[in-house]
PDB file of C-alpha atoms and ligand atoms in Angstrom:
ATOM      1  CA  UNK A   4       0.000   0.000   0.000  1.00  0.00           C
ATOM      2  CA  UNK A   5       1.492   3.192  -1.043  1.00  0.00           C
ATOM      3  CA  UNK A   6       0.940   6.340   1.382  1.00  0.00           C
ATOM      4  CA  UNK A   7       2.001   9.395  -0.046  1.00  0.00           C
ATOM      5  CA  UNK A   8       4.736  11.800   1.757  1.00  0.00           C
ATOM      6  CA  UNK A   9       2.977  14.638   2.220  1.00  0.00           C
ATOM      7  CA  UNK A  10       0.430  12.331   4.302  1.00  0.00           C
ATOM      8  CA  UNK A  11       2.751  10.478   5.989  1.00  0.00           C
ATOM      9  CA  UNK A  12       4.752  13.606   7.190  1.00  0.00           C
ATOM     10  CA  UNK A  13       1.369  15.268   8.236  1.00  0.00           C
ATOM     11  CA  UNK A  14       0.449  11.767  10.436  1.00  0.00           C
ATOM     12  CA  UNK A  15       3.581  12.418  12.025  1.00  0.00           C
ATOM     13  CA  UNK A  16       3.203  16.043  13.378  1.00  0.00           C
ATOM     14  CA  UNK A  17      -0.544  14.761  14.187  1.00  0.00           C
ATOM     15  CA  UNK A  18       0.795  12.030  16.409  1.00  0.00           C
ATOM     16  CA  UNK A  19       3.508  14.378  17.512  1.00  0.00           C
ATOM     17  CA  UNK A  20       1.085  17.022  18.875  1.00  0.00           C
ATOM     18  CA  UNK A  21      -1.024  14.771  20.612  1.00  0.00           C
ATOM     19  CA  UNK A  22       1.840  13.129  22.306  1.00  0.00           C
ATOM     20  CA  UNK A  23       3.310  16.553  23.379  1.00  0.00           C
ATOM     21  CA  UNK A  24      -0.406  16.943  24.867  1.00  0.00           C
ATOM     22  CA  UNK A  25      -0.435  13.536  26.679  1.00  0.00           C
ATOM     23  CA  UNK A  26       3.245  14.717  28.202  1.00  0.00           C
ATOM     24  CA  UNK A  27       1.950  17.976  29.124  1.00  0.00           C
ATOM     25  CA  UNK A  28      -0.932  17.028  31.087  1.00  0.00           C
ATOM     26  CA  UNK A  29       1.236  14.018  32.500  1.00  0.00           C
ATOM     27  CA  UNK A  30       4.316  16.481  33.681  1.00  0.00           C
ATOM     28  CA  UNK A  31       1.477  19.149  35.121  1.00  0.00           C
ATOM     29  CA  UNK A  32      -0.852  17.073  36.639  1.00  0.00           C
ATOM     30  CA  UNK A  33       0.281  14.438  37.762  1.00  0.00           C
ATOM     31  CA  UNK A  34       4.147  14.673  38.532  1.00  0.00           C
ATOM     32  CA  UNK A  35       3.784  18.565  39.652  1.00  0.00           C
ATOM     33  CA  UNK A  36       0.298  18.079  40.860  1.00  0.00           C
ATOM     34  CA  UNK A  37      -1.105  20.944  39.391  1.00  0.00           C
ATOM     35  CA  UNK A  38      -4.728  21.215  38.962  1.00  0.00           C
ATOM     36  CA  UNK A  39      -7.708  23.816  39.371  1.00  0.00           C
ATOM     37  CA  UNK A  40      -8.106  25.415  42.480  1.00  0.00           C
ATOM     38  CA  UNK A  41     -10.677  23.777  44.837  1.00  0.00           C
ATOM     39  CA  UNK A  42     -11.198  23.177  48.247  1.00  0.00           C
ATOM     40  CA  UNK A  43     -12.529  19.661  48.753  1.00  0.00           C
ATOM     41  CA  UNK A  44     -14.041  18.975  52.032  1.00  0.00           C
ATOM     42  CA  UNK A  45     -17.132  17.409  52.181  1.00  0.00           C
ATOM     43  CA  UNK A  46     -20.728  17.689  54.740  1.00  0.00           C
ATOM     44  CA  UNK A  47     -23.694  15.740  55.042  1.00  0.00           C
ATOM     45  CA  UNK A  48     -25.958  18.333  52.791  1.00  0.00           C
ATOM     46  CA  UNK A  49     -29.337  16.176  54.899  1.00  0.00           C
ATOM     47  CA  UNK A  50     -27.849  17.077  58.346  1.00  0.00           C
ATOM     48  CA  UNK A  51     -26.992  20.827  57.585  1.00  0.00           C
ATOM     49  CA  UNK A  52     -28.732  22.001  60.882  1.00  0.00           C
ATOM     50  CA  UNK A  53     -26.547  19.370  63.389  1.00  0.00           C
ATOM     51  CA  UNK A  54     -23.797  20.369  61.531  1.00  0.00           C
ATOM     52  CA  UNK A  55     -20.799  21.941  64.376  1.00  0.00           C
ATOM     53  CA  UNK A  56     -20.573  24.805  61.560  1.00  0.00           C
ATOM     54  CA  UNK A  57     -24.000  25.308  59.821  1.00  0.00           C
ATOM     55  CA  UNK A  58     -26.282  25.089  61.887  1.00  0.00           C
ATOM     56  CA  UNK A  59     -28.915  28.257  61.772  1.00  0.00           C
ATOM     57  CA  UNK A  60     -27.404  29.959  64.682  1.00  0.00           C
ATOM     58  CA  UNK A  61     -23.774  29.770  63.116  1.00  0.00           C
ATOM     59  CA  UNK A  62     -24.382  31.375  60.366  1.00  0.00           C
ATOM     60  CA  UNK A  63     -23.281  35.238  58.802  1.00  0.00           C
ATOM     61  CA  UNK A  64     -20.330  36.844  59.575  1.00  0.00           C
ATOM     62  CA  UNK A  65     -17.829  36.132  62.150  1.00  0.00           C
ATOM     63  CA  UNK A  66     -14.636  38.013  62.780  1.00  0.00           C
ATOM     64  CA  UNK A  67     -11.644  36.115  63.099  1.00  0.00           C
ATOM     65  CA  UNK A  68      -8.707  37.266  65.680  1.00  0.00           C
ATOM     66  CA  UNK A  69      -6.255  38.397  62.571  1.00  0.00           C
ATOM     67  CA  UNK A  70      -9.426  40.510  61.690  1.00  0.00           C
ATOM     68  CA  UNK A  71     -10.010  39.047  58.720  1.00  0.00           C
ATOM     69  CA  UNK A  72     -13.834  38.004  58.798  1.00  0.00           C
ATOM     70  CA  UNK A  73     -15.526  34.128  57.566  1.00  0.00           C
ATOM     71  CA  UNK A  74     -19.113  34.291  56.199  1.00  0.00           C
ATOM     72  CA  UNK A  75     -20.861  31.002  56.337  1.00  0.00           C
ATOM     73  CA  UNK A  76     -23.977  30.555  53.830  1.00  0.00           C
ATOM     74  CA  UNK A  77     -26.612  28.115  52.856  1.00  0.00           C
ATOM     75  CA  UNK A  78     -27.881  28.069  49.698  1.00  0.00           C
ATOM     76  CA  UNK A  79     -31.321  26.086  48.914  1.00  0.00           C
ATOM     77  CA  UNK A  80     -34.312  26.459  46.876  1.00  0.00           C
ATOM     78  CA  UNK A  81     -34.716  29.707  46.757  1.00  0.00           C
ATOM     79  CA  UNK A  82     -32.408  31.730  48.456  1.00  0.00           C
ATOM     80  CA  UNK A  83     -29.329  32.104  50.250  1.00  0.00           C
ATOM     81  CA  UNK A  84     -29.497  32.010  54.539  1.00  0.00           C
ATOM     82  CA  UNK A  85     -28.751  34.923  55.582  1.00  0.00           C
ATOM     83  CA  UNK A  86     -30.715  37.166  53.156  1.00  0.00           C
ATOM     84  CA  UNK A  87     -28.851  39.974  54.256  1.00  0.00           C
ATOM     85  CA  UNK A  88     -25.824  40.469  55.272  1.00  0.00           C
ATOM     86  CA  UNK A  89     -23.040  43.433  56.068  1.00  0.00           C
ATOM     87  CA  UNK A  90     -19.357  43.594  55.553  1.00  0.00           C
ATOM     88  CA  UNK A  91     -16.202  45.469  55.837  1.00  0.00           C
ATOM     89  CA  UNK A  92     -14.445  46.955  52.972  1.00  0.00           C
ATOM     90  CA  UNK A  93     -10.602  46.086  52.258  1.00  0.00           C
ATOM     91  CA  UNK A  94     -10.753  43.185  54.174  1.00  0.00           C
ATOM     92  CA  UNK A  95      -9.864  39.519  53.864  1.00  0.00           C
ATOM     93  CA  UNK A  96     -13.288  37.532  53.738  1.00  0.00           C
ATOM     94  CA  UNK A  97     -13.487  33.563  53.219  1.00  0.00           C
ATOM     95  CA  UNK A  98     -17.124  32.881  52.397  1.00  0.00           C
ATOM     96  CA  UNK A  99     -18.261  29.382  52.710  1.00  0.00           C
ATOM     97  CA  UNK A 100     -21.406  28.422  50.977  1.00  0.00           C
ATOM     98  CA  UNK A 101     -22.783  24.953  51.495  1.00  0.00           C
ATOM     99  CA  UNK A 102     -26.330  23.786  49.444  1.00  0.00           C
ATOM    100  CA  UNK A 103     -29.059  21.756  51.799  1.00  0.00           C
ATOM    101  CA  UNK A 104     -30.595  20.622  48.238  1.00  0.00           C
ATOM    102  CA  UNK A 105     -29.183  21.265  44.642  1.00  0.00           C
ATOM    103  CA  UNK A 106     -26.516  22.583  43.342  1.00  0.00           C
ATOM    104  CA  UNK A 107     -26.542  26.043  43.356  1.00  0.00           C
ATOM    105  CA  UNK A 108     -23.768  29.082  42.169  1.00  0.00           C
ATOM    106  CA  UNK A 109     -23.185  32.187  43.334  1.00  0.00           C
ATOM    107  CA  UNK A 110     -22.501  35.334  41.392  1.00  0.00           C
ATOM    108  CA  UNK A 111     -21.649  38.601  42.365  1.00  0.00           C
ATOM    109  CA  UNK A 112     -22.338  40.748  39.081  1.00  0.00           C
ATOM    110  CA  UNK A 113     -19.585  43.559  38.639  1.00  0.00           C
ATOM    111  CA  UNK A 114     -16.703  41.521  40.960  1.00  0.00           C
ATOM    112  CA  UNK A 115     -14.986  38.085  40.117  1.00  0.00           C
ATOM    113  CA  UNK A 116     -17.408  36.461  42.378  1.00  0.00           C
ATOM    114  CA  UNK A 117     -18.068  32.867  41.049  1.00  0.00           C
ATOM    115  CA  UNK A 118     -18.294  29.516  42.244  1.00  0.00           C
ATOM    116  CA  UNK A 119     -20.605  26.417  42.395  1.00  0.00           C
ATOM    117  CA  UNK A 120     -22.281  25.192  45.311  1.00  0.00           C
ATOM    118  CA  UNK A 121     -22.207  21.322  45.061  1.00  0.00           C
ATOM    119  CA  UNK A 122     -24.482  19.733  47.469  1.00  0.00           C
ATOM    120  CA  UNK A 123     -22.110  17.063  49.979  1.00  0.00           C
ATOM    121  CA  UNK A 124     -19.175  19.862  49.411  1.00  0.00           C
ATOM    122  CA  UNK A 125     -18.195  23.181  51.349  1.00  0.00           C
ATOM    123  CA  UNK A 126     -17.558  25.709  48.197  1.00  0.00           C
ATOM    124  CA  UNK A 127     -14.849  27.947  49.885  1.00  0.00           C
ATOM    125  CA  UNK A 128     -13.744  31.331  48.069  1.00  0.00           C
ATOM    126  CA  UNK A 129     -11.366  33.974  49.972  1.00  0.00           C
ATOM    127  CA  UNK A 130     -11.609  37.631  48.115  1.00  0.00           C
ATOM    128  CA  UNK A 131     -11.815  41.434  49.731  1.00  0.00           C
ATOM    129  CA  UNK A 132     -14.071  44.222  48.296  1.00  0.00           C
ATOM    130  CA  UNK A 133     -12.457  47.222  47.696  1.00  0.00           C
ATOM    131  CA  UNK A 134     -15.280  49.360  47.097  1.00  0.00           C
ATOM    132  CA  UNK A 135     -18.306  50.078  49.264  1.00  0.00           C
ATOM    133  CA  UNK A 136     -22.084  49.346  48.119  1.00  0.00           C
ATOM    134  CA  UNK A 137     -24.774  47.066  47.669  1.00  0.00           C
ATOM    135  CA  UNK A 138     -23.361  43.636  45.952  1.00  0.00           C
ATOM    136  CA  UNK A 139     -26.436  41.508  44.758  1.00  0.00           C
ATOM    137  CA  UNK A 140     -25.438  37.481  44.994  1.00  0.00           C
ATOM    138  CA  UNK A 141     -27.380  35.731  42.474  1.00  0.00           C
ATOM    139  CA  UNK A 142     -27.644  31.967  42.001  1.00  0.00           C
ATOM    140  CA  UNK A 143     -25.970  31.153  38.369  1.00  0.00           C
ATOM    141  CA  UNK A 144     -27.328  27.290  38.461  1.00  0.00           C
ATOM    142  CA  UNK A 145     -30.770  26.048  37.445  1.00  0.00           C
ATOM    143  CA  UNK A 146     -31.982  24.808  40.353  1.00  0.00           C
ATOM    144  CA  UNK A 147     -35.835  24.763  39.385  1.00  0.00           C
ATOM    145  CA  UNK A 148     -38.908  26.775  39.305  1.00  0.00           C
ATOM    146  CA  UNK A 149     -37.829  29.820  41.665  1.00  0.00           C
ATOM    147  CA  UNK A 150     -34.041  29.805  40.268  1.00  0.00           C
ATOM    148  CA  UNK A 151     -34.728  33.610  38.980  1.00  0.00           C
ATOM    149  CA  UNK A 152     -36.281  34.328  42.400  1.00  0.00           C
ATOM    150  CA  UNK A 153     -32.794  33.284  44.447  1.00  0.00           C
ATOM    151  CA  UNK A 154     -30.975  36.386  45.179  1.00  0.00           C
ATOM    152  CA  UNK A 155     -29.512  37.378  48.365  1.00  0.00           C
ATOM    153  CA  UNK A 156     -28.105  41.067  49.316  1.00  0.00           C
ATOM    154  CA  UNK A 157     -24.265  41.793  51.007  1.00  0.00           C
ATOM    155  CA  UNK A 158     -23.431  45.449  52.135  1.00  0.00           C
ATOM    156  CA  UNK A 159     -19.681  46.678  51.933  1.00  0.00           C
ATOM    157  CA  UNK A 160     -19.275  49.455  54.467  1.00  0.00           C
ATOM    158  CA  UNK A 161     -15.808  51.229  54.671  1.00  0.00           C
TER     159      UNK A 161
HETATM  160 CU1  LIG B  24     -30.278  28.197  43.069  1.00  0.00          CU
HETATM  161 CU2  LIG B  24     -30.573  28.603  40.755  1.00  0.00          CU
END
Protein backbone atom coordinates (compact mmCIF):
# COMPACT_ATOMS: atom_id res chain seq x y z
CA UNK A 1 0.00 0.00 0.00
CA UNK A 2 1.49 3.19 -1.04
CA UNK A 3 0.94 6.34 1.38
CA UNK A 4 2.00 9.39 -0.05
CA UNK A 5 4.74 11.80 1.76
CA UNK A 6 2.98 14.64 2.22
CA UNK A 7 0.43 12.33 4.30
CA UNK A 8 2.75 10.48 5.99
CA UNK A 9 4.75 13.61 7.19
CA UNK A 10 1.37 15.27 8.24
CA UNK A 11 0.45 11.77 10.44
CA UNK A 12 3.58 12.42 12.02
CA UNK A 13 3.20 16.04 13.38
CA UNK A 14 -0.54 14.76 14.19
CA UNK A 15 0.79 12.03 16.41
CA UNK A 16 3.51 14.38 17.51
CA UNK A 17 1.08 17.02 18.87
CA UNK A 18 -1.02 14.77 20.61
CA UNK A 19 1.84 13.13 22.31
CA UNK A 20 3.31 16.55 23.38
CA UNK A 21 -0.41 16.94 24.87
CA UNK A 22 -0.44 13.54 26.68
CA UNK A 23 3.24 14.72 28.20
CA UNK A 24 1.95 17.98 29.12
CA UNK A 25 -0.93 17.03 31.09
CA UNK A 26 1.24 14.02 32.50
CA UNK A 27 4.32 16.48 33.68
CA UNK A 28 1.48 19.15 35.12
CA UNK A 29 -0.85 17.07 36.64
CA UNK A 30 0.28 14.44 37.76
CA UNK A 31 4.15 14.67 38.53
CA UNK A 32 3.78 18.57 39.65
CA UNK A 33 0.30 18.08 40.86
CA UNK A 34 -1.11 20.94 39.39
CA UNK A 35 -4.73 21.21 38.96
CA UNK A 36 -7.71 23.82 39.37
CA UNK A 37 -8.11 25.42 42.48
CA UNK A 38 -10.68 23.78 44.84
CA UNK A 39 -11.20 23.18 48.25
CA UNK A 40 -12.53 19.66 48.75
CA UNK A 41 -14.04 18.98 52.03
CA UNK A 42 -17.13 17.41 52.18
CA UNK A 43 -20.73 17.69 54.74
CA UNK A 44 -23.69 15.74 55.04
CA UNK A 45 -25.96 18.33 52.79
CA UNK A 46 -29.34 16.18 54.90
CA UNK A 47 -27.85 17.08 58.35
CA UNK A 48 -26.99 20.83 57.59
CA UNK A 49 -28.73 22.00 60.88
CA UNK A 50 -26.55 19.37 63.39
CA UNK A 51 -23.80 20.37 61.53
CA UNK A 52 -20.80 21.94 64.38
CA UNK A 53 -20.57 24.80 61.56
CA UNK A 54 -24.00 25.31 59.82
CA UNK A 55 -26.28 25.09 61.89
CA UNK A 56 -28.91 28.26 61.77
CA UNK A 57 -27.40 29.96 64.68
CA UNK A 58 -23.77 29.77 63.12
CA UNK A 59 -24.38 31.37 60.37
CA UNK A 60 -23.28 35.24 58.80
CA UNK A 61 -20.33 36.84 59.58
CA UNK A 62 -17.83 36.13 62.15
CA UNK A 63 -14.64 38.01 62.78
CA UNK A 64 -11.64 36.12 63.10
CA UNK A 65 -8.71 37.27 65.68
CA UNK A 66 -6.26 38.40 62.57
CA UNK A 67 -9.43 40.51 61.69
CA UNK A 68 -10.01 39.05 58.72
CA UNK A 69 -13.83 38.00 58.80
CA UNK A 70 -15.53 34.13 57.57
CA UNK A 71 -19.11 34.29 56.20
CA UNK A 72 -20.86 31.00 56.34
CA UNK A 73 -23.98 30.55 53.83
CA UNK A 74 -26.61 28.11 52.86
CA UNK A 75 -27.88 28.07 49.70
CA UNK A 76 -31.32 26.09 48.91
CA UNK A 77 -34.31 26.46 46.88
CA UNK A 78 -34.72 29.71 46.76
CA UNK A 79 -32.41 31.73 48.46
CA UNK A 80 -29.33 32.10 50.25
CA UNK A 81 -29.50 32.01 54.54
CA UNK A 82 -28.75 34.92 55.58
CA UNK A 83 -30.72 37.17 53.16
CA UNK A 84 -28.85 39.97 54.26
CA UNK A 85 -25.82 40.47 55.27
CA UNK A 86 -23.04 43.43 56.07
CA UNK A 87 -19.36 43.59 55.55
CA UNK A 88 -16.20 45.47 55.84
CA UNK A 89 -14.45 46.95 52.97
CA UNK A 90 -10.60 46.09 52.26
CA UNK A 91 -10.75 43.18 54.17
CA UNK A 92 -9.86 39.52 53.86
CA UNK A 93 -13.29 37.53 53.74
CA UNK A 94 -13.49 33.56 53.22
CA UNK A 95 -17.12 32.88 52.40
CA UNK A 96 -18.26 29.38 52.71
CA UNK A 97 -21.41 28.42 50.98
CA UNK A 98 -22.78 24.95 51.50
CA UNK A 99 -26.33 23.79 49.44
CA UNK A 100 -29.06 21.76 51.80
CA UNK A 101 -30.60 20.62 48.24
CA UNK A 102 -29.18 21.26 44.64
CA UNK A 103 -26.52 22.58 43.34
CA UNK A 104 -26.54 26.04 43.36
CA UNK A 105 -23.77 29.08 42.17
CA UNK A 106 -23.18 32.19 43.33
CA UNK A 107 -22.50 35.33 41.39
CA UNK A 108 -21.65 38.60 42.36
CA UNK A 109 -22.34 40.75 39.08
CA UNK A 110 -19.59 43.56 38.64
CA UNK A 111 -16.70 41.52 40.96
CA UNK A 112 -14.99 38.09 40.12
CA UNK A 113 -17.41 36.46 42.38
CA UNK A 114 -18.07 32.87 41.05
CA UNK A 115 -18.29 29.52 42.24
CA UNK A 116 -20.61 26.42 42.40
CA UNK A 117 -22.28 25.19 45.31
CA UNK A 118 -22.21 21.32 45.06
CA UNK A 119 -24.48 19.73 47.47
CA UNK A 120 -22.11 17.06 49.98
CA UNK A 121 -19.18 19.86 49.41
CA UNK A 122 -18.19 23.18 51.35
CA UNK A 123 -17.56 25.71 48.20
CA UNK A 124 -14.85 27.95 49.89
CA UNK A 125 -13.74 31.33 48.07
CA UNK A 126 -11.37 33.97 49.97
CA UNK A 127 -11.61 37.63 48.11
CA UNK A 128 -11.82 41.43 49.73
CA UNK A 129 -14.07 44.22 48.30
CA UNK A 130 -12.46 47.22 47.70
CA UNK A 131 -15.28 49.36 47.10
CA UNK A 132 -18.31 50.08 49.26
CA UNK A 133 -22.08 49.35 48.12
CA UNK A 134 -24.77 47.07 47.67
CA UNK A 135 -23.36 43.64 45.95
CA UNK A 136 -26.44 41.51 44.76
CA UNK A 137 -25.44 37.48 44.99
CA UNK A 138 -27.38 35.73 42.47
CA UNK A 139 -27.64 31.97 42.00
CA UNK A 140 -25.97 31.15 38.37
CA UNK A 141 -27.33 27.29 38.46
CA UNK A 142 -30.77 26.05 37.45
CA UNK A 143 -31.98 24.81 40.35
CA UNK A 144 -35.84 24.76 39.38
CA UNK A 145 -38.91 26.78 39.30
CA UNK A 146 -37.83 29.82 41.66
CA UNK A 147 -34.04 29.81 40.27
CA UNK A 148 -34.73 33.61 38.98
CA UNK A 149 -36.28 34.33 42.40
CA UNK A 150 -32.79 33.28 44.45
CA UNK A 151 -30.98 36.39 45.18
CA UNK A 152 -29.51 37.38 48.36
CA UNK A 153 -28.10 41.07 49.32
CA UNK A 154 -24.27 41.79 51.01
CA UNK A 155 -23.43 45.45 52.13
CA UNK A 156 -19.68 46.68 51.93
CA UNK A 157 -19.27 49.45 54.47
CA UNK A 158 -15.81 51.23 54.67
CU1 LIG B 1 -30.28 28.20 43.07
CU2 LIG B 1 -30.57 28.60 40.75
Amino acid sequence: MHIDKLEKNWAGISLGIAGLFVTVILGSAFFHGIHAPSNVETIDSAKLHLSAEFAEDKLGVERNPNGSVTVRMVAGRYGFYPKELTLPAETEITFRWVSLDVIHGVHMPMTNMSTMIVPGYVAQVITAFHHAGDYPVLCNEYCGMGHAHMWSNIKVVS
